[in-house]
CSV table of C-alpha atoms and ligand atoms in Angstrom, one decimal:
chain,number,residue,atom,x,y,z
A,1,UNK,CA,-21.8,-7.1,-15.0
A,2,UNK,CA,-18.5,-8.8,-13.6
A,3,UNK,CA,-17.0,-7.6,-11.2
A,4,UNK,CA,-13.0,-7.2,-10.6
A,5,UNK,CA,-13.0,-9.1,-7.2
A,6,UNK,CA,-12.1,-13.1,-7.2
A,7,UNK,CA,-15.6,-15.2,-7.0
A,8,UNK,CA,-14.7,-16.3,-3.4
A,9,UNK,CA,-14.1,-14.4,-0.4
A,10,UNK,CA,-13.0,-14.9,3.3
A,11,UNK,CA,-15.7,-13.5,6.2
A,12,UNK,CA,-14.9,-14.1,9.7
A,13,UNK,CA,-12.7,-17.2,8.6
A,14,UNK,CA,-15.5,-19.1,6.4
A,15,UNK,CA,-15.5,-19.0,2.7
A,16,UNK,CA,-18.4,-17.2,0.9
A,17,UNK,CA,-19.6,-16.5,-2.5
A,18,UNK,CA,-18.7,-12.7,-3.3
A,19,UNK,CA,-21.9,-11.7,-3.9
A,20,UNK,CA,-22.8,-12.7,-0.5
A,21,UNK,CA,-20.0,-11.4,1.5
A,22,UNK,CA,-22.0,-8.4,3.6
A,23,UNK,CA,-22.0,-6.9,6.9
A,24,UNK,CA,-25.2,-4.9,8.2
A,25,UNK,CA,-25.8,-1.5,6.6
A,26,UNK,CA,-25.7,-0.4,10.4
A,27,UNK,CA,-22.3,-2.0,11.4
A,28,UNK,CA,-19.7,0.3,12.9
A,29,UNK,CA,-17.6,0.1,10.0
A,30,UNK,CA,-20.8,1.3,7.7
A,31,UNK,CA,-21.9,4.0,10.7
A,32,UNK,CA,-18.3,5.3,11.6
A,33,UNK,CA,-15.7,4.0,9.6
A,34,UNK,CA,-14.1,1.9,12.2
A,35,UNK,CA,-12.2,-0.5,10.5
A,36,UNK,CA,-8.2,-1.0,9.4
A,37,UNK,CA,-7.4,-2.7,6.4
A,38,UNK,CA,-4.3,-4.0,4.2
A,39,UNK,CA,-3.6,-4.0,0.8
A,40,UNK,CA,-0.6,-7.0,-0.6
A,41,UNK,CA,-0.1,-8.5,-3.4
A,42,UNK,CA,0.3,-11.9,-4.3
A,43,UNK,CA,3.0,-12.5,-7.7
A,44,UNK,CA,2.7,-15.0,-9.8
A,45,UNK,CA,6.4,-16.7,-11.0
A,46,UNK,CA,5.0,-18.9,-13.7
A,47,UNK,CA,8.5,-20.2,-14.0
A,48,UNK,CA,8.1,-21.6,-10.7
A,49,UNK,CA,4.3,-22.3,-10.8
A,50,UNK,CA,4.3,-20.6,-7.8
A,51,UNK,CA,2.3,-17.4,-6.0
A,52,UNK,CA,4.2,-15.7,-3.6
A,53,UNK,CA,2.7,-13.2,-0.9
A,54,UNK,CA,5.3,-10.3,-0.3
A,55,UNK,CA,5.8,-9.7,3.4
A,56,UNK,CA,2.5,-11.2,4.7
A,57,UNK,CA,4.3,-11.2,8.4
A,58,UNK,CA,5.1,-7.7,7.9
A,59,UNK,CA,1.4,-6.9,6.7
A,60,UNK,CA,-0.5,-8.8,9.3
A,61,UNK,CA,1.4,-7.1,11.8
A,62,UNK,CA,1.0,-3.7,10.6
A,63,UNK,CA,-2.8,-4.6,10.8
A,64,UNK,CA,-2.5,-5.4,14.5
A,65,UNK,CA,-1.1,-2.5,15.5
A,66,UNK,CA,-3.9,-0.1,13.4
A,67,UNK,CA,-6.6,-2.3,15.4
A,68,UNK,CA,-4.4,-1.7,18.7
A,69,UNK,CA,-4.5,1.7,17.9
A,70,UNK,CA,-8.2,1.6,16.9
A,71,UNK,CA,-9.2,0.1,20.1
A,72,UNK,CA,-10.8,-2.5,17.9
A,73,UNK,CA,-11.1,-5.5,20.5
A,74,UNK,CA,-10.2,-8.4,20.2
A,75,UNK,CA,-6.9,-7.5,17.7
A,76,UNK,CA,-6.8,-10.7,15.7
A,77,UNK,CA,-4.0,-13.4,15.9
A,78,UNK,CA,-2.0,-13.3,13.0
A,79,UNK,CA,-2.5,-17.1,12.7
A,80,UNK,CA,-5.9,-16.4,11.6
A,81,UNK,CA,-5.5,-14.0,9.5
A,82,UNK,CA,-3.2,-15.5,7.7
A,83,UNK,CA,-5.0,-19.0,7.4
A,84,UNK,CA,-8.0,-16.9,6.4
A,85,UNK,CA,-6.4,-15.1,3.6
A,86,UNK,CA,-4.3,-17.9,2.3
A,87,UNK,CA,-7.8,-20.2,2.6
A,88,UNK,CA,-9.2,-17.5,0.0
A,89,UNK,CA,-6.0,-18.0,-2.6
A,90,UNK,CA,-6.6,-21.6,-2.4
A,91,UNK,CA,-10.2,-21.8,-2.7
A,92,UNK,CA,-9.9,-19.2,-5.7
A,93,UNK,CA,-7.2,-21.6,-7.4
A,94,UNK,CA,-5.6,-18.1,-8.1
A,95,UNK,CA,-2.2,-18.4,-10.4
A,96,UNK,CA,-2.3,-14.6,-11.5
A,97,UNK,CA,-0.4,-11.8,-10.0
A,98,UNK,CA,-3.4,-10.5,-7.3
A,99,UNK,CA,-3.9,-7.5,-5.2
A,100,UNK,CA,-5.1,-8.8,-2.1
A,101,UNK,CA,-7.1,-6.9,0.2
A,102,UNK,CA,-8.0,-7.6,4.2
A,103,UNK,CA,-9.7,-5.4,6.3
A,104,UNK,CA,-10.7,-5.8,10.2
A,105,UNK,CA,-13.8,-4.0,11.0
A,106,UNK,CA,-16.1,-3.2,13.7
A,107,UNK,CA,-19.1,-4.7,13.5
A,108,UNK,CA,-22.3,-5.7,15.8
A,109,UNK,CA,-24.7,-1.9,15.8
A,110,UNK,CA,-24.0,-0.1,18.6
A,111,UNK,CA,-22.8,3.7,19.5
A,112,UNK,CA,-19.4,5.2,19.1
A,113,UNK,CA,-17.6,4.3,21.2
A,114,UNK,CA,-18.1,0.5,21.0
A,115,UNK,CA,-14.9,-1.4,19.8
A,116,UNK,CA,-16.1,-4.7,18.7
A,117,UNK,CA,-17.4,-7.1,17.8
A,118,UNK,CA,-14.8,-7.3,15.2
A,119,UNK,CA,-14.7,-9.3,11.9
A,120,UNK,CA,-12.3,-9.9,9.2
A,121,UNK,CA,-13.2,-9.8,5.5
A,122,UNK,CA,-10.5,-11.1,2.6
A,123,UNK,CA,-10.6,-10.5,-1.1
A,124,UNK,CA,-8.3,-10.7,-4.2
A,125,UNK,CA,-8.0,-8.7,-7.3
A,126,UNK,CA,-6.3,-9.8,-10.3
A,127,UNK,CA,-3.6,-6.9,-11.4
A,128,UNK,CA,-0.9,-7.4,-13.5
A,129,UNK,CA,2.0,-4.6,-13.6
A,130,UNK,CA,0.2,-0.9,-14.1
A,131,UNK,CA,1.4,0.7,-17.4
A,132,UNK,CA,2.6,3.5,-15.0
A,133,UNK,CA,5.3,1.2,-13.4
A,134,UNK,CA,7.0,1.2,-16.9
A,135,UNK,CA,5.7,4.8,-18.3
A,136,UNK,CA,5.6,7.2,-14.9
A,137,UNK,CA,2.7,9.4,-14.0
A,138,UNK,CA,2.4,13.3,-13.9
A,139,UNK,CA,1.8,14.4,-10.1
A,140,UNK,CA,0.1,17.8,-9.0
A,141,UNK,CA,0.7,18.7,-5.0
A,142,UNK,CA,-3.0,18.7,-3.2
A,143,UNK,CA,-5.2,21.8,-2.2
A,144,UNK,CA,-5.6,19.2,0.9
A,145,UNK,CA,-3.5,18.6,4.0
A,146,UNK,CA,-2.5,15.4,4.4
A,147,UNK,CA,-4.1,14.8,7.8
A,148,UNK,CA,-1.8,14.9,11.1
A,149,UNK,CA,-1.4,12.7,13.5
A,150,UNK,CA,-2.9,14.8,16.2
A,151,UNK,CA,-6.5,14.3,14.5
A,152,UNK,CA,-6.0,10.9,13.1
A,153,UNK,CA,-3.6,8.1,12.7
A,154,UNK,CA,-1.9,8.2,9.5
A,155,UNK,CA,1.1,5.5,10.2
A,156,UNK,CA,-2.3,3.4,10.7
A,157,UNK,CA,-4.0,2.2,7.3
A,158,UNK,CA,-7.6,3.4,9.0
A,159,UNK,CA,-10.4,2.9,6.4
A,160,UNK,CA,-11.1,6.1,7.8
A,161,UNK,CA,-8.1,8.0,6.7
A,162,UNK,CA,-9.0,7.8,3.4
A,163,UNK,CA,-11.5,10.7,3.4
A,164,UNK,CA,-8.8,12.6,3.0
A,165,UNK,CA,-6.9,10.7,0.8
A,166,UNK,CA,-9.6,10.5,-1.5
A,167,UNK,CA,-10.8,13.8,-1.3
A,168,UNK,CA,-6.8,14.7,-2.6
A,169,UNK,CA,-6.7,12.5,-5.2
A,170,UNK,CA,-10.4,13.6,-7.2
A,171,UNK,CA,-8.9,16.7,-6.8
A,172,UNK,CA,-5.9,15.8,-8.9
A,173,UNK,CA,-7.4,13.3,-11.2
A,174,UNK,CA,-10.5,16.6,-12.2
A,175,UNK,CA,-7.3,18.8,-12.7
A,176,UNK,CA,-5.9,15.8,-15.2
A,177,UNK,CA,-3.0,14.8,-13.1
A,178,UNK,CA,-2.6,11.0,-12.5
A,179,UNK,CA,-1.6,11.4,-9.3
A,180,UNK,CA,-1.4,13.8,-5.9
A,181,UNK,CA,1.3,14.6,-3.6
A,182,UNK,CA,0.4,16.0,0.1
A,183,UNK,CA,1.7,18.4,2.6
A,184,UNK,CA,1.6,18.2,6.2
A,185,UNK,CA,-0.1,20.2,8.0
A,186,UNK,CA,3.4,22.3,8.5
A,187,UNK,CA,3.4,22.4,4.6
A,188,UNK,CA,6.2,19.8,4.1
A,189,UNK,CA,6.1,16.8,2.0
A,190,UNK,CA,4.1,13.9,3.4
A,191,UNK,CA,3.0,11.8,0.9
A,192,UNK,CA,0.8,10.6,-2.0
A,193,UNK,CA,-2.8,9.1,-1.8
A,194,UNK,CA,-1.7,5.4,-1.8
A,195,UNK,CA,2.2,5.7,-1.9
A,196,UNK,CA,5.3,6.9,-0.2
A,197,UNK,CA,7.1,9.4,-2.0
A,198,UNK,CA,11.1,9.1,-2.6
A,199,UNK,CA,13.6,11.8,-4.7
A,200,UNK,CA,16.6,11.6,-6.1
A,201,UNK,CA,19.3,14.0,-5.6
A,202,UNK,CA,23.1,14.1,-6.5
A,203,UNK,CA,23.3,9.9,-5.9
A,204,UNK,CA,21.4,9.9,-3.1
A,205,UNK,CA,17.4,8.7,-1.9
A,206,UNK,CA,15.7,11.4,0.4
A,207,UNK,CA,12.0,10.4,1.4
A,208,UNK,CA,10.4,12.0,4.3
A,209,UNK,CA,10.7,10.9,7.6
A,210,UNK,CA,7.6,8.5,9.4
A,211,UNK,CA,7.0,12.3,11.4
A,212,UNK,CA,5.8,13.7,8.5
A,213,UNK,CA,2.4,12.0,8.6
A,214,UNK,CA,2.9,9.4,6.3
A,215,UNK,CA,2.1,5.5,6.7
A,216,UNK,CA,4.7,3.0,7.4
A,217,UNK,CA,4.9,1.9,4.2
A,218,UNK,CA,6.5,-1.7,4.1
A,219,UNK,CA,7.1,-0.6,0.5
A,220,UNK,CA,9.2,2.3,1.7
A,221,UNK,CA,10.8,0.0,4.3
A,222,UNK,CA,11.7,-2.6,1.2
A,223,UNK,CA,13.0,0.2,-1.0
A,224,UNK,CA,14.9,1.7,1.5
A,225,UNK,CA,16.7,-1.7,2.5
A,226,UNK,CA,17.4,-2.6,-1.1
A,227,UNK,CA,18.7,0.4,-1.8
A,228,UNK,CA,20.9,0.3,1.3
A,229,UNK,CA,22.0,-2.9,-0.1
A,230,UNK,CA,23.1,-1.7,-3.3
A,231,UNK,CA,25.0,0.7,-1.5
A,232,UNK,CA,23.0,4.1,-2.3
A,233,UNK,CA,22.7,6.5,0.8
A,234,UNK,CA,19.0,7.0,1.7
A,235,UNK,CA,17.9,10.2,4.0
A,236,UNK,CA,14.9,9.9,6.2
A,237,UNK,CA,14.3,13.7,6.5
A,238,UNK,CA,11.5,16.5,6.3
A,239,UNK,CA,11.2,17.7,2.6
A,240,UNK,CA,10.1,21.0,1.0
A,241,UNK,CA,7.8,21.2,-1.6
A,242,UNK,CA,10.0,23.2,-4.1
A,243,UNK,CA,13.1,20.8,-3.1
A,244,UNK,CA,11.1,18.7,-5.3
A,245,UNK,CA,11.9,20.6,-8.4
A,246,UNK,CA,15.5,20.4,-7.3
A,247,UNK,CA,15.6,16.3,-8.2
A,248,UNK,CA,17.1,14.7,-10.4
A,249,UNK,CA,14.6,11.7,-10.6
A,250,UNK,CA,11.3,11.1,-7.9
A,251,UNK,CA,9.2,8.0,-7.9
A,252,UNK,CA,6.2,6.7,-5.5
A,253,UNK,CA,6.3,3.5,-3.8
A,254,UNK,CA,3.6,1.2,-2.6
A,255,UNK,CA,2.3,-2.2,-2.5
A,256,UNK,CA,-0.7,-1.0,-5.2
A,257,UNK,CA,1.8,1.5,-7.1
A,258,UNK,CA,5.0,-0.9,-6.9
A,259,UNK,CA,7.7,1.2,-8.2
A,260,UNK,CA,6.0,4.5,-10.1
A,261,UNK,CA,8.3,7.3,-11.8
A,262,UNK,CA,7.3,10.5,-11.2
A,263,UNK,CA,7.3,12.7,-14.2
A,264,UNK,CA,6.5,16.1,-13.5
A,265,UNK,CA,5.3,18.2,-10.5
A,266,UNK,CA,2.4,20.7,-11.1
A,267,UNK,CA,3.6,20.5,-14.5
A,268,UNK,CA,7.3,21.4,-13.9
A,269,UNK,CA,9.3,18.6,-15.1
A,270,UNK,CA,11.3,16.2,-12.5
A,271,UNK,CA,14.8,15.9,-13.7
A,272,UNK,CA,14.9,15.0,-17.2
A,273,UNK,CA,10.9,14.4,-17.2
A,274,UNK,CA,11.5,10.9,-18.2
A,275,UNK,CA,12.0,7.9,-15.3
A,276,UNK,CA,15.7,8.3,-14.2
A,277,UNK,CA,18.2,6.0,-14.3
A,278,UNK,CA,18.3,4.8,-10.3
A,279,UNK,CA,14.4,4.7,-10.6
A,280,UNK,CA,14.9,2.3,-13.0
A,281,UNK,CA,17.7,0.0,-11.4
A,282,UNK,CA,15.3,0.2,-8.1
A,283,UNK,CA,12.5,-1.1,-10.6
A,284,UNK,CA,14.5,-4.6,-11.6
A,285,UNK,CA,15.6,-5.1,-8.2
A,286,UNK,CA,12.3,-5.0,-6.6
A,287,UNK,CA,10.5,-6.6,-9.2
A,288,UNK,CA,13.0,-9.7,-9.0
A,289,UNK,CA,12.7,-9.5,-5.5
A,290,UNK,CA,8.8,-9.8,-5.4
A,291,UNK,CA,8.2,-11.9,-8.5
A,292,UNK,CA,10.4,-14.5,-6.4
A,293,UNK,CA,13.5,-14.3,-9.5
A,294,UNK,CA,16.1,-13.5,-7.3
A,295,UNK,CA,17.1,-15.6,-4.5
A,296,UNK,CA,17.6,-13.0,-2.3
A,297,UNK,CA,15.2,-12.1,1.1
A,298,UNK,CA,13.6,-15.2,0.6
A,299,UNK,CA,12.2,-14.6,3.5
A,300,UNK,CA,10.0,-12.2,2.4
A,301,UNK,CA,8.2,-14.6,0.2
A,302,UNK,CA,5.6,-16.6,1.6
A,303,UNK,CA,4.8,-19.5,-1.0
A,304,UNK,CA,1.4,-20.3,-1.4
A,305,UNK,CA,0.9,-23.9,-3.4
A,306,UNK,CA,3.9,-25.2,-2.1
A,307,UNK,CA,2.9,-24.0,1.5
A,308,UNK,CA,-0.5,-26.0,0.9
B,1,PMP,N1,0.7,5.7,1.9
B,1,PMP,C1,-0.7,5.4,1.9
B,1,PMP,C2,-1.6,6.5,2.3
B,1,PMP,C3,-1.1,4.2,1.4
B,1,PMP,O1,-2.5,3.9,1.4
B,1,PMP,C4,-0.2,3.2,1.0
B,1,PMP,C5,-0.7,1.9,0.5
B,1,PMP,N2,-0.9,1.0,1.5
B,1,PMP,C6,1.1,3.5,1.1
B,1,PMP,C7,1.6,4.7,1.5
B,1,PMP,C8,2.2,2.5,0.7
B,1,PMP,O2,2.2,1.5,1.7
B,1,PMP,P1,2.6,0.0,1.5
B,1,PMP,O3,4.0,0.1,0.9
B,1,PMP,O4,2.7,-0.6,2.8
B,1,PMP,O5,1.6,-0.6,0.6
């Protein structure tokens, strides 16, 4: 059967065949969970015959900081990981618009509270624009508490985090939503299972604040920017759960999700129940941003074949 992943992966900075990219059944990542990981994309701009990587400083960084916070030892040089993930493009000749996917694990087979030896694993996904980008996705709020940061480190893309997320999002897809929205542990918004959730009211963004359990979504951080940019107020704030039904338009952001309207919540329409206007004008800037159309933060492009 073939699989979705690119025929080439990075491990520990060497180039391997997919289907012999493995770690022991008995690594810490396999035992405990003990890993971090990233998800970016790579965009294709045929026009330019170029890929470029959207905020790959910004990502490696992030990943750092979860194996800081992980006590996974040694934390990689970003150096490395970049050369290793870049080395993987290349070596996959990839000219497609790609999810790319990192993660730094703990490996070797010892007990808990062992934090290394680490390695580094890099993949890519092909993915072209989700029909949700253009048609929005109907959202139900979780059963499930998003998971605080007294238990676990949510502003930290922990593999192990995703328990929770995951345990959110069957629940929502067996109820036929398409998507989940989750409450802190106070019962305020937090966010979805792969995204960062905005609103629209009277003009003006709202998205809850980086206290409300969320991950430090460089998505959320891009949007938010932009948006500044075009001159529309944004508030970082806690949210309730039926201020929700008081927008006028709601979307999720993320590097996976990109720019997703939000159509309904537990069935109650958002707004008009149709993607809203400002979702929309947030969708075209970002996508020129990120497909490399617009000249603009340039800076947050990191070329791939010209690079080479
Ligand atoms: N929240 C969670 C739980 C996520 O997994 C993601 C995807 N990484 C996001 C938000 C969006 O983050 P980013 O914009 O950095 O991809």
């Amino acid at each position: 059967m073939p699989v979705p992943t690119a025929g080439k992966m990075s491990l520990n900075g060497r180039i391997v065949p997919y289907d012999q990219c493995f770690v022991h059944a008995f690594s810490g990542v396999v035992k405990y969970g003990a890993a971090v990981f990233e998800g970016l994309r790579g965009y294709w701009n045929h026009e330019r015959g170029e890929m470029y990587v959207f905020r790959l400083a910004e990502h490696l960084e992030r990943l750092r900081f979860g194996m800081r916070v992980m006590r996974l030892d040694p934390v990689f040089e970003a150096d490395y990981m970049a050369d290793s993930l870049l080395s993987m493009i290349r070596a996959n000749d990839l000219r497609e618009t790609v999810h790319l996917r990192m993660v730094a694990f703990l490996d070797g087979d010892d007990e808990l509270s062992a934090t290394g030896p680490t390695g580094l694993v890099c993949g890519a996904v092909p993915r072209p624009r989700g029909k949700a980008v253009t048609e929005g996705v109907h959202v139900a709020v979780a059963t499930y508490a998003r998971l605080s940061d007294n238990a676990m480190p949510p502003r930290v893309k922990a593999t192990g985090n995703y328990i929770n997320s995951r345990a959110a999002e069957l629940e929502a897809k067996r109820n036929g939503y398409q998507g989940v929205l989750m409450l802190t542990d106070r019962g305020k918004v937090s966010e979805g299972s792969g995204a960062c959730f905005f609103m629209v009211r009277n003009g003006a963004l709202h998205t809850p604040d980086t206290s409300s359990d969320i991950l430090e979504s460089i998505t959320r951080a891009t949007v938010i920017e932009l948006a500044r940019e075009a001159g529309i107020v944004v508030h970082e704030r806690t949210i309730d759960r039926h201020e929700v039904h008081a927008a006028d338009e709601a979307f999720w952001c993320g590097t996976g999700y990109e720019i997703q309207p939000i159509l309904s919540l537990d069935r109650l329409a958002v707004g008009k129940g149709a993607p809203g206007e400002l979702t929309r004008a947030l969708q075209r800037t970002y996508f020129d941003v990120v497909e490399g159309r617009s000249n603009v933060h340039a800076e947050w492009r990191t070329p791939v074949w010209s690079g080479a």
